[in-house]
């Protein structure tokens, strides 16, 4: 079958990115560090989840954050309040982090700190339900968030994100009583695409599910499971 020029370029970009992601992961492996790629649409709750995670786990495990945003350091500044290393990456017009960008963050981490001191690096990707799932950054696990306010159909409309996720957090569950939403239907749609992902309904406001999430994080650390 004839391949269009655009398709060939896309495949070359993904191939080059995968090589970079493998290089990044080799660094993490050499340091004994686990990396999670945290992805969602804008406003699903990535940053507040990381705030809750840092507040709870920073005394148990050594965590650093690579924070992706298009133009600001607003989220990075929120996470710096938890006294952990936060490397900010501005992507400009790019709608996702790629392996090359994260390699820059890794270099800064290795320059400013002893990377072997960390147990976990959390990469907060740019808010987007499509592109971040296509471009690996060297992570050992992909964590996706879906807010109940986004609707039940999003896993079916944006399948790659949910097919690739190792863990899915269904966020803002405290809003369910005020919405026409069925969390069980969301879970069913995800299971059609991904039978094995951990699925954790959570509310940052009430604390529902957060302990389950913290336990998943600790159990997923390489060498500590």
mmCIF file of C-alpha atoms in Angstrom:
data_model
loop_
_atom_site.group_PDB
_atom_site.id
_atom_site.type_symbol
_atom_site.label_atom_id
_atom_site.label_comp_id
_atom_site.label_asym_id
_atom_site.label_seq_id
_atom_site.Cartn_x
_atom_site.Cartn_y
_atom_site.Cartn_z
ATOM 1 C CA UNK A 1 0.000 0.000 0.000
ATOM 2 C CA UNK A 2 1.279 3.448 -0.926
ATOM 3 C CA UNK A 3 2.258 5.507 2.105
ATOM 4 C CA UNK A 4 1.602 9.235 2.112
ATOM 5 C CA UNK A 5 4.453 11.624 2.861
ATOM 6 C CA UNK A 6 2.658 12.836 5.987
ATOM 7 C CA UNK A 7 2.275 9.285 7.278
ATOM 8 C CA UNK A 8 5.953 8.554 6.627
ATOM 9 C CA UNK A 9 7.010 11.704 8.456
ATOM 10 C CA UNK A 10 4.763 10.793 11.369
ATOM 11 C CA UNK A 11 6.255 7.316 11.591
ATOM 12 C CA UNK A 12 9.785 8.723 11.484
ATOM 13 C CA UNK A 13 8.974 11.181 14.267
ATOM 14 C CA UNK A 14 7.527 8.426 16.449
ATOM 15 C CA UNK A 15 10.519 6.176 15.749
ATOM 16 C CA UNK A 16 12.984 8.914 16.652
ATOM 17 C CA UNK A 17 10.989 9.727 19.764
ATOM 18 C CA UNK A 18 10.960 6.078 20.817
ATOM 19 C CA UNK A 19 14.738 5.935 20.546
ATOM 20 C CA UNK A 20 14.952 9.005 22.767
ATOM 21 C CA UNK A 21 12.473 7.523 25.242
ATOM 22 C CA UNK A 22 14.540 4.341 25.484
ATOM 23 C CA UNK A 23 17.615 6.463 26.171
ATOM 24 C CA UNK A 24 15.763 8.352 28.911
ATOM 25 C CA UNK A 25 14.563 5.146 30.499
ATOM 26 C CA UNK A 26 18.107 3.784 30.474
ATOM 27 C CA UNK A 27 19.131 6.763 32.604
ATOM 28 C CA UNK A 28 16.288 6.116 35.044
ATOM 29 C CA UNK A 29 17.189 2.434 35.217
ATOM 30 C CA UNK A 30 20.859 3.197 35.853
ATOM 31 C CA UNK A 31 19.846 5.488 38.725
ATOM 32 C CA UNK A 32 17.319 3.024 40.161
ATOM 33 C CA UNK A 33 14.498 5.526 39.586
ATOM 34 C CA UNK A 34 10.901 4.798 38.566
ATOM 35 C CA UNK A 35 9.191 7.259 36.210
ATOM 36 C CA UNK A 36 5.453 7.813 35.759
ATOM 37 C CA UNK A 37 4.016 9.798 32.844
ATOM 38 C CA UNK A 38 0.874 11.543 34.171
ATOM 39 C CA UNK A 39 -1.577 12.495 31.411
ATOM 40 C CA UNK A 40 -5.091 13.900 31.011
ATOM 41 C CA UNK A 41 -7.115 16.614 29.351
ATOM 42 C CA UNK A 42 -6.804 20.143 30.787
ATOM 43 C CA UNK A 43 -8.548 20.532 34.135
ATOM 44 C CA UNK A 44 -8.931 16.839 34.968
ATOM 45 C CA UNK A 45 -6.910 17.267 38.151
ATOM 46 C CA UNK A 46 -3.311 16.250 37.415
ATOM 47 C CA UNK A 47 -1.680 18.995 39.458
ATOM 48 C CA UNK A 48 -3.928 18.652 42.498
ATOM 49 C CA UNK A 49 -3.349 14.879 42.406
ATOM 50 C CA UNK A 50 0.395 15.498 42.443
ATOM 51 C CA UNK A 51 -0.045 17.961 45.307
ATOM 52 C CA UNK A 52 -1.873 15.314 47.334
ATOM 53 C CA UNK A 53 0.745 12.730 46.388
ATOM 54 C CA UNK A 54 3.688 14.902 47.382
ATOM 55 C CA UNK A 55 2.036 15.894 50.653
ATOM 56 C CA UNK A 56 1.432 12.250 51.579
ATOM 57 C CA UNK A 57 4.465 10.424 50.190
ATOM 58 C CA UNK A 58 7.426 12.816 50.223
ATOM 59 C CA UNK A 59 8.353 11.647 53.741
ATOM 60 C CA UNK A 60 8.348 7.999 52.606
ATOM 61 C CA UNK A 61 9.906 8.146 49.147
ATOM 62 C CA UNK A 62 12.184 10.642 47.412
ATOM 63 C CA UNK A 63 10.259 12.303 44.581
ATOM 64 C CA UNK A 64 11.183 14.748 41.822
ATOM 65 C CA UNK A 65 8.816 16.286 39.261
ATOM 66 C CA UNK A 66 9.287 17.220 35.613
ATOM 67 C CA UNK A 67 6.448 19.661 34.944
ATOM 68 C CA UNK A 68 5.265 20.291 31.390
ATOM 69 C CA UNK A 69 3.223 23.353 30.471
ATOM 70 C CA UNK A 70 2.824 25.304 27.281
ATOM 71 C CA UNK A 71 3.772 28.795 28.498
ATOM 72 C CA UNK A 72 3.796 29.240 32.292
ATOM 73 C CA UNK A 73 5.275 27.811 35.488
ATOM 74 C CA UNK A 74 2.034 28.156 37.440
ATOM 75 C CA UNK A 75 1.710 24.428 38.124
ATOM 76 C CA UNK A 76 5.430 24.059 38.776
ATOM 77 C CA UNK A 77 5.234 26.809 41.393
ATOM 78 C CA UNK A 78 2.337 25.022 43.103
ATOM 79 C CA UNK A 79 4.408 21.842 43.395
ATOM 80 C CA UNK A 80 7.558 23.620 44.566
ATOM 81 C CA UNK A 81 5.723 24.468 47.779
ATOM 82 C CA UNK A 82 6.152 20.806 48.798
ATOM 83 C CA UNK A 83 9.938 21.187 48.932
ATOM 84 C CA UNK A 84 10.731 18.682 46.192
ATOM 85 C CA UNK A 85 12.801 19.266 43.041
ATOM 86 C CA UNK A 86 10.565 20.524 40.225
ATOM 87 C CA UNK A 87 11.987 20.981 36.715
ATOM 88 C CA UNK A 88 9.692 23.117 34.525
ATOM 89 C CA UNK A 89 9.536 22.603 30.761
ATOM 90 C CA UNK A 90 7.634 25.035 28.530
ATOM 91 C CA UNK A 91 6.564 23.417 25.264
ATOM 92 C CA UNK A 92 5.484 26.583 23.450
ATOM 93 C CA UNK A 93 2.905 25.545 20.872
ATOM 94 C CA UNK A 94 3.550 21.824 21.285
ATOM 95 C CA UNK A 95 0.593 20.001 22.830
ATOM 96 C CA UNK A 96 2.646 17.326 24.594
ATOM 97 C CA UNK A 97 6.016 16.528 26.083
ATOM 98 C CA UNK A 98 8.278 14.362 23.977
ATOM 99 C CA UNK A 99 11.388 12.366 24.799
ATOM 100 C CA UNK A 100 13.757 15.145 23.736
ATOM 101 C CA UNK A 101 12.095 17.689 26.021
ATOM 102 C CA UNK A 102 12.135 15.289 28.959
ATOM 103 C CA UNK A 103 15.797 14.497 28.225
ATOM 104 C CA UNK A 104 16.475 18.176 28.867
ATOM 105 C CA UNK A 105 14.662 17.893 32.191
ATOM 106 C CA UNK A 106 16.638 14.773 33.068
ATOM 107 C CA UNK A 107 19.894 16.584 32.300
ATOM 108 C CA UNK A 108 18.925 19.458 34.593
ATOM 109 C CA UNK A 109 17.951 17.001 37.309
ATOM 110 C CA UNK A 110 21.281 15.213 37.010
ATOM 111 C CA UNK A 111 23.191 18.516 37.004
ATOM 112 C CA UNK A 112 21.478 20.051 40.027
ATOM 113 C CA UNK A 113 21.004 16.902 42.149
ATOM 114 C CA UNK A 114 22.301 13.405 42.688
ATOM 115 C CA UNK A 115 19.701 11.496 40.628
ATOM 116 C CA UNK A 116 20.421 8.246 42.442
ATOM 117 C CA UNK A 117 18.839 9.754 45.556
ATOM 118 C CA UNK A 118 15.354 9.665 43.991
ATOM 119 C CA UNK A 119 12.881 6.812 44.056
ATOM 120 C CA UNK A 120 10.303 8.356 41.729
ATOM 121 C CA UNK A 121 10.148 10.974 38.974
ATOM 122 C CA UNK A 122 6.665 12.196 38.126
ATOM 123 C CA UNK A 123 6.320 13.712 34.661
ATOM 124 C CA UNK A 124 3.208 15.899 34.462
ATOM 125 C CA UNK A 125 2.401 16.096 30.776
ATOM 126 C CA UNK A 126 0.609 18.897 28.949
ATOM 127 C CA UNK A 127 -3.176 18.726 29.177
ATOM 128 C CA UNK A 128 -4.343 16.836 26.086
ATOM 129 C CA UNK A 129 -6.187 13.536 25.603
ATOM 130 C CA UNK A 130 -4.502 12.665 22.298
ATOM 131 C CA UNK A 131 -0.824 13.498 21.717
ATOM 132 C CA UNK A 132 0.742 12.663 25.109
ATOM 133 C CA UNK A 133 -0.309 9.033 24.771
ATOM 134 C CA UNK A 134 1.467 8.754 21.394
ATOM 135 C CA UNK A 135 4.865 10.037 22.542
ATOM 136 C CA UNK A 136 6.654 8.052 25.225
ATOM 137 C CA UNK A 137 9.126 9.960 27.370
ATOM 138 C CA UNK A 138 11.008 7.112 29.068
ATOM 139 C CA UNK A 139 8.361 6.267 31.650
ATOM 140 C CA UNK A 140 7.907 2.907 33.311
ATOM 141 C CA UNK A 141 4.151 3.437 33.685
ATOM 142 C CA UNK A 142 1.498 5.680 32.190
ATOM 143 C CA UNK A 143 -1.056 7.237 34.535
ATOM 144 C CA UNK A 144 -4.185 8.727 32.964
ATOM 145 C CA UNK A 145 -6.848 10.866 34.605
ATOM 146 C CA UNK A 146 -10.438 11.323 33.458
ATOM 147 C CA UNK A 147 -12.761 13.686 35.259
ATOM 148 C CA UNK A 148 -16.409 12.709 35.675
ATOM 149 C CA UNK A 149 -17.250 16.133 34.204
ATOM 150 C CA UNK A 150 -15.816 15.040 30.848
ATOM 151 C CA UNK A 151 -18.531 12.468 30.153
ATOM 152 C CA UNK A 152 -18.839 8.721 29.821
ATOM 153 C CA UNK A 153 -17.851 8.537 26.147
ATOM 154 C CA UNK A 154 -14.302 9.899 26.304
ATOM 155 C CA UNK A 155 -12.563 6.480 26.509
ATOM 156 C CA UNK A 156 -14.298 5.437 23.293
ATOM 157 C CA UNK A 157 -13.678 8.769 21.528
ATOM 158 C CA UNK A 158 -10.003 9.002 22.555
ATOM 159 C CA UNK A 159 -9.024 5.331 22.856
ATOM 160 C CA UNK A 160 -5.213 5.476 22.699
ATOM 161 C CA UNK A 161 -4.885 7.257 26.044
ATOM 162 C CA UNK A 162 -6.971 4.608 27.771
ATOM 163 C CA UNK A 163 -5.468 1.656 25.898
ATOM 164 C CA UNK A 164 -1.992 2.725 26.982
ATOM 165 C CA UNK A 165 -2.741 3.560 30.630
ATOM 166 C CA UNK A 166 -1.353 1.353 33.369
ATOM 167 C CA UNK A 167 -3.490 3.200 35.895
ATOM 168 C CA UNK A 168 -6.608 5.318 35.339
ATOM 169 C CA UNK A 169 -7.900 7.673 37.983
ATOM 170 C CA UNK A 170 -11.519 8.749 37.571
ATOM 171 C CA UNK A 171 -11.398 12.131 39.262
ATOM 172 C CA UNK A 172 -13.823 14.572 40.895
ATOM 173 C CA UNK A 173 -16.167 11.792 42.026
ATOM 174 C CA UNK A 174 -17.624 14.135 44.650
ATOM 175 C CA UNK A 175 -19.449 15.815 41.725
ATOM 176 C CA UNK A 176 -21.269 12.649 40.615
ATOM 177 C CA UNK A 177 -24.485 13.474 42.567
ATOM 178 C CA UNK A 178 -24.782 16.697 40.569
ATOM 179 C CA UNK A 179 -24.200 15.187 37.130
ATOM 180 C CA UNK A 180 -25.930 12.764 34.804
ATOM 181 C CA UNK A 181 -22.970 10.423 34.854
ATOM 182 C CA UNK A 182 -22.516 6.705 35.485
ATOM 183 C CA UNK A 183 -19.031 5.854 36.753
ATOM 184 C CA UNK A 184 -19.684 2.156 36.146
ATOM 185 C CA UNK A 185 -20.296 2.922 32.468
ATOM 186 C CA UNK A 186 -17.009 4.787 32.267
ATOM 187 C CA UNK A 187 -15.265 1.777 33.773
ATOM 188 C CA UNK A 188 -17.034 -0.542 31.316
ATOM 189 C CA UNK A 189 -15.885 1.569 28.364
ATOM 190 C CA UNK A 190 -12.310 1.533 29.631
ATOM 191 C CA UNK A 191 -12.412 -2.226 30.140
ATOM 192 C CA UNK A 192 -13.399 -2.684 26.483
ATOM 193 C CA UNK A 193 -10.086 -1.087 25.560
ATOM 194 C CA UNK A 194 -7.862 -2.111 28.445
ATOM 195 C CA UNK A 195 -8.761 -5.118 30.596
ATOM 196 C CA UNK A 196 -5.750 -4.877 32.889
ATOM 197 C CA UNK A 197 -5.302 -1.224 33.922
ATOM 198 C CA UNK A 198 -5.834 -0.332 37.563
ATOM 199 C CA UNK A 199 -8.921 1.904 37.785
ATOM 200 C CA UNK A 200 -9.253 4.106 40.855
ATOM 201 C CA UNK A 201 -12.162 6.533 41.382
ATOM 202 C CA UNK A 202 -10.854 9.458 43.429
ATOM 203 C CA UNK A 203 -11.874 12.798 44.883
ATOM 204 C CA UNK A 204 -9.197 15.244 45.947
ATOM 205 C CA UNK A 205 -11.878 17.150 47.865
ATOM 206 C CA UNK A 206 -13.216 14.269 49.994
ATOM 207 C CA UNK A 207 -10.149 12.009 49.893
ATOM 208 C CA UNK A 208 -12.043 9.101 48.313
ATOM 209 C CA UNK A 209 -9.649 6.675 46.661
ATOM 210 C CA UNK A 210 -6.466 8.567 47.475
ATOM 211 C CA UNK A 211 -5.134 5.894 49.821
ATOM 212 C CA UNK A 212 -5.659 3.310 47.076
ATOM 213 C CA UNK A 213 -3.712 5.556 44.694
ATOM 214 C CA UNK A 214 -0.871 6.042 47.185
ATOM 215 C CA UNK A 215 -0.630 2.287 47.648
ATOM 216 C CA UNK A 216 -0.555 1.771 43.858
ATOM 217 C CA UNK A 217 2.299 4.257 43.586
ATOM 218 C CA UNK A 218 4.347 2.543 46.268
ATOM 219 C CA UNK A 219 3.659 -0.926 44.874
ATOM 220 C CA UNK A 220 4.704 0.200 41.384
ATOM 221 C CA UNK A 221 8.148 1.428 42.378
ATOM 222 C CA UNK A 222 10.763 -0.728 40.698
ATOM 223 C CA UNK A 223 12.577 -2.895 43.205
ATOM 224 C CA UNK A 224 10.088 -2.085 45.961
ATOM 225 C CA UNK A 225 7.002 -4.018 44.865
#
